[in-house]
PDB file of C-alpha atoms in Angstrom:
ATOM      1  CA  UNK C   1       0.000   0.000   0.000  1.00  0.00           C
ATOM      2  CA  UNK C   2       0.799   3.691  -0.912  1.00  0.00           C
ATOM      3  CA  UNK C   3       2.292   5.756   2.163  1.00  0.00           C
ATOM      4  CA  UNK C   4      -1.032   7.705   0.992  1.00  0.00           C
ATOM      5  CA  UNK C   5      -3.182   4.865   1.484  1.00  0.00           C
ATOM      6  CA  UNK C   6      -1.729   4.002   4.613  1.00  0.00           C
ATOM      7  CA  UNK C   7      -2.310   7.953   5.838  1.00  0.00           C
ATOM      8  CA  UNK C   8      -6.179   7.523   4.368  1.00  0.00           C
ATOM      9  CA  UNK C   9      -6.630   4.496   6.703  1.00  0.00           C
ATOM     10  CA  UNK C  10      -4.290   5.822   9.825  1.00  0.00           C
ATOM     11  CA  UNK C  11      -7.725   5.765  11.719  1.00  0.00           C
ATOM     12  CA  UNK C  12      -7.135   2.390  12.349  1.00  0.00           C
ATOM     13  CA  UNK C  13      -4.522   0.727  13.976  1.00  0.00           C
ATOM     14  CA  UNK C  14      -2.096   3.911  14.787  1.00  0.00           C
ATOM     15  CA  UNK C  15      -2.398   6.742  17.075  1.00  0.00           C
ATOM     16  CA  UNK C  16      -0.543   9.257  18.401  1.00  0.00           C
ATOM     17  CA  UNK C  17      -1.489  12.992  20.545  1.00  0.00           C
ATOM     18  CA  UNK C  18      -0.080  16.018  20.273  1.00  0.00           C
ATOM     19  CA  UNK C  19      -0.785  18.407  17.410  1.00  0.00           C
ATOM     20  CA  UNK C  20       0.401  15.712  15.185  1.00  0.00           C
ATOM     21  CA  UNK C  21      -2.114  13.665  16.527  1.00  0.00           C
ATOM     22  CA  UNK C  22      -4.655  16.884  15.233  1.00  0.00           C
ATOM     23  CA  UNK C  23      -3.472  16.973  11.823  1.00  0.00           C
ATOM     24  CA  UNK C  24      -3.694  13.083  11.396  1.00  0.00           C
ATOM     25  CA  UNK C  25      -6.906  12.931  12.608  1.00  0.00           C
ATOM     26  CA  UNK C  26      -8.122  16.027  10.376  1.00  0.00           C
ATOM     27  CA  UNK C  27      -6.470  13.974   7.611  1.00  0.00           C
ATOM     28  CA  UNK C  28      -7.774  10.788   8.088  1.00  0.00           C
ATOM     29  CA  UNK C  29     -11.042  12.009   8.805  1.00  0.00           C
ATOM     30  CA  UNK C  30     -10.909   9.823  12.517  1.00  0.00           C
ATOM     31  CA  UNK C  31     -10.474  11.068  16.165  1.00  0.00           C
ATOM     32  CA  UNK C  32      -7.149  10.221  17.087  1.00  0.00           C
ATOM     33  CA  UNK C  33      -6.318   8.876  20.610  1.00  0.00           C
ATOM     34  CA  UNK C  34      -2.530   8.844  22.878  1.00  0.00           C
ATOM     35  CA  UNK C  35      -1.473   5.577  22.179  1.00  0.00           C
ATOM     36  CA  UNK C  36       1.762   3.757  20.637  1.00  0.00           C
ATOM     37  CA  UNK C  37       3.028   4.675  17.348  1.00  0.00           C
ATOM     38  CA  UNK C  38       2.540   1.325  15.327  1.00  0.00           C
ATOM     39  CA  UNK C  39       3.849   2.521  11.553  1.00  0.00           C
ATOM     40  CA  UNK C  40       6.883   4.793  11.494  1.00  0.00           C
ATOM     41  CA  UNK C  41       6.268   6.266   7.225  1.00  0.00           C
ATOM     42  CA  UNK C  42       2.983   7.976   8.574  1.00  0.00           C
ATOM     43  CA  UNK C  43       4.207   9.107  11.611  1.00  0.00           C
ATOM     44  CA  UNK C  44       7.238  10.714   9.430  1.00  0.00           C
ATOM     45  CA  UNK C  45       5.054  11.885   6.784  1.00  0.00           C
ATOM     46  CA  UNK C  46       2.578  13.408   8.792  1.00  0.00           C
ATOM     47  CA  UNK C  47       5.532  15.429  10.417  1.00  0.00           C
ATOM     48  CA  UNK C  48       7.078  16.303   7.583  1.00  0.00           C
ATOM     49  CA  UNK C  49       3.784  17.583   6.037  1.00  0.00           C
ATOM     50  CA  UNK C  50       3.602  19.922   9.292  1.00  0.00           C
ATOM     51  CA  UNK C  51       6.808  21.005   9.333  1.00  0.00           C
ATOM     52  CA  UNK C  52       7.311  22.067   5.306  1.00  0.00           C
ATOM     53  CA  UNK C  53       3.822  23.786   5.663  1.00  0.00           C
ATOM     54  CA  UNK C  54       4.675  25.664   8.457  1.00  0.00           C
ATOM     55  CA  UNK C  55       8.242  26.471   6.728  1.00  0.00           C
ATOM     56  CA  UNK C  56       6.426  27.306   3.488  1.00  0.00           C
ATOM     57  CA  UNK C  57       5.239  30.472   6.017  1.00  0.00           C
ATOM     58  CA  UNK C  58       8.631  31.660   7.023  1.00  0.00           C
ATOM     59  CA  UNK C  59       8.709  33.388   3.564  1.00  0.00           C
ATOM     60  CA  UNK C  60       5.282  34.050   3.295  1.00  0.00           C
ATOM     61  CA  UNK C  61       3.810  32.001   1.025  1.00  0.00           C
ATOM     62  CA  UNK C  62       3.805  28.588  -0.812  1.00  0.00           C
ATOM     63  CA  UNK C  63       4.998  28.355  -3.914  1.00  0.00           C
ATOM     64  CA  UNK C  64       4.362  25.998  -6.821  1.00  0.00           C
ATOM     65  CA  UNK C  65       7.937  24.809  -6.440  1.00  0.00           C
ATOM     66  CA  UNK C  66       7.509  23.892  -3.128  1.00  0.00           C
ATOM     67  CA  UNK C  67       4.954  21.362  -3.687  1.00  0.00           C
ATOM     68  CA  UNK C  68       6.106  20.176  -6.613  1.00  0.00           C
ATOM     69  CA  UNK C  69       9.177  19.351  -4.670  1.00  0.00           C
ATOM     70  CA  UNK C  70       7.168  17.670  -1.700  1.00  0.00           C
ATOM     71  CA  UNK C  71       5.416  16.003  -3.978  1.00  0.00           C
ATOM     72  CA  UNK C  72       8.352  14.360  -5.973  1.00  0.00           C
ATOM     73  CA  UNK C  73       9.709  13.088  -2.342  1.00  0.00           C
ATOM     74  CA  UNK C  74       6.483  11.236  -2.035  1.00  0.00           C
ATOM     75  CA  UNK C  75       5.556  10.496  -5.545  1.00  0.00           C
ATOM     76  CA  UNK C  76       2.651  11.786  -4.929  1.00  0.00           C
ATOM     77  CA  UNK C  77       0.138   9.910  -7.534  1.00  0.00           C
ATOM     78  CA  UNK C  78      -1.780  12.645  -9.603  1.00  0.00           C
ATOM     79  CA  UNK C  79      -4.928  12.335  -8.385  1.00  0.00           C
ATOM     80  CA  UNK C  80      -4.038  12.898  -4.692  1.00  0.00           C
ATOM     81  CA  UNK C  81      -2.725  16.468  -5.494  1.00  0.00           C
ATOM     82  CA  UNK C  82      -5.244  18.185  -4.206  1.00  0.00           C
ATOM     83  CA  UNK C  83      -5.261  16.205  -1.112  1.00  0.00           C
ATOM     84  CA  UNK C  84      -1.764  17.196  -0.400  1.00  0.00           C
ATOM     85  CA  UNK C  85      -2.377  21.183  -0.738  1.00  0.00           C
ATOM     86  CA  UNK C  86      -5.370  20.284   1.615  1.00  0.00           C
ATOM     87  CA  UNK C  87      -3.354  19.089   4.476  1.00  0.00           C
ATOM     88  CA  UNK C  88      -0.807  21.718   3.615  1.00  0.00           C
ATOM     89  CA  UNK C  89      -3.682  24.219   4.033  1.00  0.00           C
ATOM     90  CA  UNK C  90      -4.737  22.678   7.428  1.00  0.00           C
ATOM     91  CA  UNK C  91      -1.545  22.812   8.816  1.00  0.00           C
ATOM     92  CA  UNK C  92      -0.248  26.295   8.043  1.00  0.00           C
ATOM     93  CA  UNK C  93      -3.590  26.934   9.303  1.00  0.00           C
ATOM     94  CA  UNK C  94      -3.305  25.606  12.648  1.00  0.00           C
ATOM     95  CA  UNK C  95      -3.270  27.294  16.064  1.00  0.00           C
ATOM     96  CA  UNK C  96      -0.024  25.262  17.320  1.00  0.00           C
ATOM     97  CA  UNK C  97       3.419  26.660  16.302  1.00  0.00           C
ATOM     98  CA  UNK C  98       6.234  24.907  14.276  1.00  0.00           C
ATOM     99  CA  UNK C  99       8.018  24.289  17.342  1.00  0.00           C
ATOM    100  CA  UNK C 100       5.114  22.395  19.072  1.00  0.00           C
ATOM    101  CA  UNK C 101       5.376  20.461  15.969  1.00  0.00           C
ATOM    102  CA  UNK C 102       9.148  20.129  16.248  1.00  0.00           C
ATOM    103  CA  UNK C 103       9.339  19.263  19.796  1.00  0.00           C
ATOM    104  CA  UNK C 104       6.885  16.637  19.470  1.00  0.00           C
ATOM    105  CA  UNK C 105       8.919  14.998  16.323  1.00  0.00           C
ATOM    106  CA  UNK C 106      12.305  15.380  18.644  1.00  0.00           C
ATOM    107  CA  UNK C 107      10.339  13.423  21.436  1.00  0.00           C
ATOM    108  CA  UNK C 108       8.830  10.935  19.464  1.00  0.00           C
ATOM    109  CA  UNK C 109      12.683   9.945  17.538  1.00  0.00           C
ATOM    110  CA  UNK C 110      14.671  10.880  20.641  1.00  0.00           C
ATOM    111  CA  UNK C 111      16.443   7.592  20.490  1.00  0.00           C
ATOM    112  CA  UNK C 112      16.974   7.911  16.358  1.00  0.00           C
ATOM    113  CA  UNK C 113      18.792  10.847  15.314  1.00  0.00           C
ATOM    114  CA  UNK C 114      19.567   9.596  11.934  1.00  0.00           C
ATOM    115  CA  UNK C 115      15.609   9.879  11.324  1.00  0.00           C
ATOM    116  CA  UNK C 116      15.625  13.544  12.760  1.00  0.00           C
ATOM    117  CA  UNK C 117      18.768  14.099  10.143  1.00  0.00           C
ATOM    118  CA  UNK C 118      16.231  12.684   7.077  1.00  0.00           C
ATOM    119  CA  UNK C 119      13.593  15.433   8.184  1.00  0.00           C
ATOM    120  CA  UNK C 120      15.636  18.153   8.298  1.00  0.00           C
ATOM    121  CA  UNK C 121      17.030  16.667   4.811  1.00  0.00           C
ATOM    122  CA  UNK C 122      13.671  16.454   3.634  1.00  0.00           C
ATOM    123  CA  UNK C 123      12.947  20.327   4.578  1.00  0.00           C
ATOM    124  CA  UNK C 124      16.407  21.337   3.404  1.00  0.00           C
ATOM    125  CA  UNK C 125      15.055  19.806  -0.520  1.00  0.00           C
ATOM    126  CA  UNK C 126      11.913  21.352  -0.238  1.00  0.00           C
ATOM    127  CA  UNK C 127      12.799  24.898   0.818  1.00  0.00           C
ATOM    128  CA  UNK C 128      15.577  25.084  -1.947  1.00  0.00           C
ATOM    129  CA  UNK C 129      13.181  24.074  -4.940  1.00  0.00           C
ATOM    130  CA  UNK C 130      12.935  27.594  -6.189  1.00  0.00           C
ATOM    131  CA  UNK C 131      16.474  28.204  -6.614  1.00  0.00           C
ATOM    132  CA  UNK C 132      16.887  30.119  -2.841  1.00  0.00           C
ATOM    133  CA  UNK C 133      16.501  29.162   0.276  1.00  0.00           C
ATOM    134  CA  UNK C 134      15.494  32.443   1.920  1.00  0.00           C
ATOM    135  CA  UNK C 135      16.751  33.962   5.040  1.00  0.00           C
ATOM    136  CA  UNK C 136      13.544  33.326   6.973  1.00  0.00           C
ATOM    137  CA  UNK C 137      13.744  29.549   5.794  1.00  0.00           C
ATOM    138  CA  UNK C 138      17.354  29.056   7.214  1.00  0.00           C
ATOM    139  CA  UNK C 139      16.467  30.799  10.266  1.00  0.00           C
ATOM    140  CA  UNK C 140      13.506  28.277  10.755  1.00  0.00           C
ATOM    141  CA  UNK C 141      15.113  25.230  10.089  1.00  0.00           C
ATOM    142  CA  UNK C 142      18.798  26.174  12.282  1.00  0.00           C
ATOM    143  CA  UNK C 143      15.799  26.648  14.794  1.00  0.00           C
ATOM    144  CA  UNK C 144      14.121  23.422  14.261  1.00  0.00           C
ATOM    145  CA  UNK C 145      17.912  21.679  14.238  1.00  0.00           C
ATOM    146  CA  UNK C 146      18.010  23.021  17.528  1.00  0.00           C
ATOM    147  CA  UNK C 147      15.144  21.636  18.991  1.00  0.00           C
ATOM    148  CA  UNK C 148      15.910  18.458  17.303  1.00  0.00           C
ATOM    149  CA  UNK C 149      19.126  18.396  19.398  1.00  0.00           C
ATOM    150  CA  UNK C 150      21.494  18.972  16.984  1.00  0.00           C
ATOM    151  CA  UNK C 151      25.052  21.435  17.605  1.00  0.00           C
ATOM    152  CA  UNK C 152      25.705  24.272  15.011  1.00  0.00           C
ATOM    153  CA  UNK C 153      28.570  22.540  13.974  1.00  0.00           C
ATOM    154  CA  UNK C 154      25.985  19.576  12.712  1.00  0.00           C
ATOM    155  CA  UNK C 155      23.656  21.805  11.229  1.00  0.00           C
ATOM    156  CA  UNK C 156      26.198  23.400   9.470  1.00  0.00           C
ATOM    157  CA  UNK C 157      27.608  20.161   8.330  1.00  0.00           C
ATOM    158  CA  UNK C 158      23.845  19.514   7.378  1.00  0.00           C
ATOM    159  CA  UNK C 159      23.457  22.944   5.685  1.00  0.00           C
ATOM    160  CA  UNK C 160      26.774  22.531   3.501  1.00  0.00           C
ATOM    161  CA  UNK C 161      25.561  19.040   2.002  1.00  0.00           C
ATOM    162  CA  UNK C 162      22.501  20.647   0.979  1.00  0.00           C
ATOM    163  CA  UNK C 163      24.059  24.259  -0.583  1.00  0.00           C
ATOM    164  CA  UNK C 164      27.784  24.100  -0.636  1.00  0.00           C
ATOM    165  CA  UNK C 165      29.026  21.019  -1.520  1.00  0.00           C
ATOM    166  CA  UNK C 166      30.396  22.066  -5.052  1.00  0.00           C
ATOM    167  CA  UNK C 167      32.295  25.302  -4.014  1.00  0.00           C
ATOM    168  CA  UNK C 168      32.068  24.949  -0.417  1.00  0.00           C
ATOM    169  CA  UNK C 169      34.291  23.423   2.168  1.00  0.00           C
ATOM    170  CA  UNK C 170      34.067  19.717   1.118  1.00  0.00           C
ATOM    171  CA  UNK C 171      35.654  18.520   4.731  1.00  0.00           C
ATOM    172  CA  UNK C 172      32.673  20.258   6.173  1.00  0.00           C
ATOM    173  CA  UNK C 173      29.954  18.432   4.236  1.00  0.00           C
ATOM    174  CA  UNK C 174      31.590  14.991   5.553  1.00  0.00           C
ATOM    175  CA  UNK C 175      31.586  16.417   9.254  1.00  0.00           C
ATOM    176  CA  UNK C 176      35.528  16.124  10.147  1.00  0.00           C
ATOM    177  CA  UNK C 177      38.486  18.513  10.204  1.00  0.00           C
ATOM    178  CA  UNK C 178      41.429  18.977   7.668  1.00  0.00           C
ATOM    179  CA  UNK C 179      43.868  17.562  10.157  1.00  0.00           C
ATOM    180  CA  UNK C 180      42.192  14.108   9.959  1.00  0.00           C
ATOM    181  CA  UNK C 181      44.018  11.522   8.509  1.00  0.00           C
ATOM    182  CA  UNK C 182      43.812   9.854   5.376  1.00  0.00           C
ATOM    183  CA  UNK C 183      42.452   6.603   7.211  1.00  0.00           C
ATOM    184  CA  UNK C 184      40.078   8.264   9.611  1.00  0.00           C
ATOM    185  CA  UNK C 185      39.107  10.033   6.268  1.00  0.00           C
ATOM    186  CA  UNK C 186      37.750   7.428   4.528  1.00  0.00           C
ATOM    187  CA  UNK C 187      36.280   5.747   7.455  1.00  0.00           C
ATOM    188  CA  UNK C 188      34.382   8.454   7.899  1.00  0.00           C
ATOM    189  CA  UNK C 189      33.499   8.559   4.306  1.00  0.00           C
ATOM    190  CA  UNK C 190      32.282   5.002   4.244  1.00  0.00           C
ATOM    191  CA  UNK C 191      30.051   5.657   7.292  1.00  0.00           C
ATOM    192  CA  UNK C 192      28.279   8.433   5.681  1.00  0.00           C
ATOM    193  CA  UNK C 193      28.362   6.476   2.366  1.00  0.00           C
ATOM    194  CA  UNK C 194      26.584   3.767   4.649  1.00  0.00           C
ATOM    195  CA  UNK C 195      24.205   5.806   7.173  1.00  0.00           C
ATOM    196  CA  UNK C 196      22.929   8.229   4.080  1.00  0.00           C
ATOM    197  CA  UNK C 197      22.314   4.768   1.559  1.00  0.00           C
ATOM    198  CA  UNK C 198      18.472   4.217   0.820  1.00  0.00           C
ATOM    199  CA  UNK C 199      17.975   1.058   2.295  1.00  0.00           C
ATOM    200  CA  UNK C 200      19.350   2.100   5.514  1.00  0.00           C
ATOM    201  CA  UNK C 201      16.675   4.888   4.942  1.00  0.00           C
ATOM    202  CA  UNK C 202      13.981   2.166   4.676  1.00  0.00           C
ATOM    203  CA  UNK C 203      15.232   0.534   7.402  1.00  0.00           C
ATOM    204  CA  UNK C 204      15.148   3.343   9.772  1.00  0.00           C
ATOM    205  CA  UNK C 205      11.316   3.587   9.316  1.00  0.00           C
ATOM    206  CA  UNK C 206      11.627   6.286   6.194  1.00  0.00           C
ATOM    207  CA  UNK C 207       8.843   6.158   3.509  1.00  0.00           C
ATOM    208  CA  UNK C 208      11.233   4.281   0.665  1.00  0.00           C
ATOM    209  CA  UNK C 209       9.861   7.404  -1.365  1.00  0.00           C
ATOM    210  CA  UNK C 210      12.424   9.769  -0.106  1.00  0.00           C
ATOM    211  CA  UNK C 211      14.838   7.726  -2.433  1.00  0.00           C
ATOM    212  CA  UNK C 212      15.681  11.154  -4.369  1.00  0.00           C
ATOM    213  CA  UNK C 213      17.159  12.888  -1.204  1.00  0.00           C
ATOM    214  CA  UNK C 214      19.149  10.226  -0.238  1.00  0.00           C
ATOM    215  CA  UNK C 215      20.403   9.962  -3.664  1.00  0.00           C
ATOM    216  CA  UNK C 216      20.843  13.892  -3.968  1.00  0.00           C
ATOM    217  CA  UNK C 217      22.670  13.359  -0.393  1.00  0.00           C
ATOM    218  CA  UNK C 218      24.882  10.899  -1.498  1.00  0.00           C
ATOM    219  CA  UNK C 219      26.210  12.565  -4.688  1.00  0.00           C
ATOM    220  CA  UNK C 220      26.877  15.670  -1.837  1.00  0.00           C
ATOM    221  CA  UNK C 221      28.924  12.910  -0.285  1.00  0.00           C
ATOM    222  CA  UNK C 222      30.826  11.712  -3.274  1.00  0.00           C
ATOM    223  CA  UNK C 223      31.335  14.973  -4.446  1.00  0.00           C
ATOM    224  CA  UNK C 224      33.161  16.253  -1.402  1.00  0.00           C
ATOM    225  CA  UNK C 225      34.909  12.842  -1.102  1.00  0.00           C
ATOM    226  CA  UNK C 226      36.716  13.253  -4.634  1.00  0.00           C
ATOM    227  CA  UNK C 227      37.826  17.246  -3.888  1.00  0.00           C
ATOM    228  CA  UNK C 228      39.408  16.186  -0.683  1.00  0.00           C
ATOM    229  CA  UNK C 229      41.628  12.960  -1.841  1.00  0.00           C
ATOM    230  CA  UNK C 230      42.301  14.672  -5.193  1.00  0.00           C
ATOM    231  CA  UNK C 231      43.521  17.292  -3.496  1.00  0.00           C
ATOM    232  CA  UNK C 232      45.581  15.063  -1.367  1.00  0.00           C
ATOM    233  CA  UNK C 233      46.385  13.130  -3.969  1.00  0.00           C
ATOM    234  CA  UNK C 234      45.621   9.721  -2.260  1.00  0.00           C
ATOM    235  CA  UNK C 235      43.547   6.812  -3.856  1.00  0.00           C
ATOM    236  CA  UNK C 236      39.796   6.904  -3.380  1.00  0.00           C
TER     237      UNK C 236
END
């Protein structure tokens, strides 16, 4: 089943409170109760839809772009288009604040940071689909990083694998120092090259739809890989 026909049907069988417990239920057209989380692509989908609507307002306005992007992370199949601006509608319009939405998403993968990484990865794609992420964007999701737990050194590490990898510092996008050696380096390398592959995506409870950002986060990878041990001039 579609992660859309799983989200049409969430009424049954999964559960959670908090204002993403709202939106679900307001999307699934059921009253939601507090109990245990039982499928992990809803749970991330429905926070994802929260938090890109809510970061579609830190510029003022959703653009085309923006759900064209959100919708090419999900595949969205053409006849639930309009169900996806819906739920984008409903969230932007409710009462609770992104950070209500982004504390409860920090709580609920407390023990999984890698998952809170693929969100922020997730927002990072979206926000940049019309060429610029804007100054109100970056300031929402360095805030959301934060409540997510991670240091600024992380988010920045985060932030350059999104919009500097090609020009940028490429020991920054793989999270180490220029001092590290050329064995540490490609340890580290192959961990990234590991944690960031799509199956280990799948595995960590992410809708196998978000294929195209770990893809687009792995070329990132590469990219900065090849600068550094050309620049060394070490084998890959």
């Amino acid at each position: 089943m579609s992660i859309w026909g799983k989200i049409a049907g969430a009424g049954v069988g999964l559960a959670v409170g908090g204002p993403l417990g709202a939106l679900l239920g307001a999307v699934a057209g059921h009253i939601v109760i507090d109990r245990a989380l039982q499928d992990s692509e809803v749970v991330f989908t429905i926070a994802l839809i929260a938090l890109s609507a809510k970061m579609a307002k830190a510029d003022g306005e959703v653009s085309d772009a923006e759900v064209r992007a959100f919708e090419e992370i999900f595949q969205v199949p053409p006849g639930e288009a309009r169900n996806v601006q819906r739920v984008y509608r409903i969230a932007q319009q409710d009462v609770a604040g992104f950070e209500a939405y982004a504390s409860q998403v920090a709580r609920i993968y407390a023990d999984k940071p890698a998952v809170l990484e693929d969100v922020l990865d997730a927002l990072f794609h979206i926000a940049k689909a019309d060429g610029y992420v804007h100054s109100q964007e970056l300031e929402y999701l360095r805030t959301v990083a934060d409540i997510f737990g991670f240091s600024e050194i992380e988010f920045a590490r985060i932030r350059a694998s999104h919009l500097g990898h090609e020009k940028g510092d490429p020991y920054l996008v793989l999270g180490i120092t220029p001092d590290i050696s050329d064995d540490d380096l490609k340890k580290a390398y192959r961990r990234l090259v590991k944690e960031n592959h799509p199956d280990m995506l799948i595995a960590r409870g992410v809708p196998k739809e978000l294929v195209t950002i770990a893809n687009e986060k792995l070329s990132a990878i590469n990219v900065a890989y090849d600068r550094i041990v050309r620049a060394r001039g070490i084998a890959a």
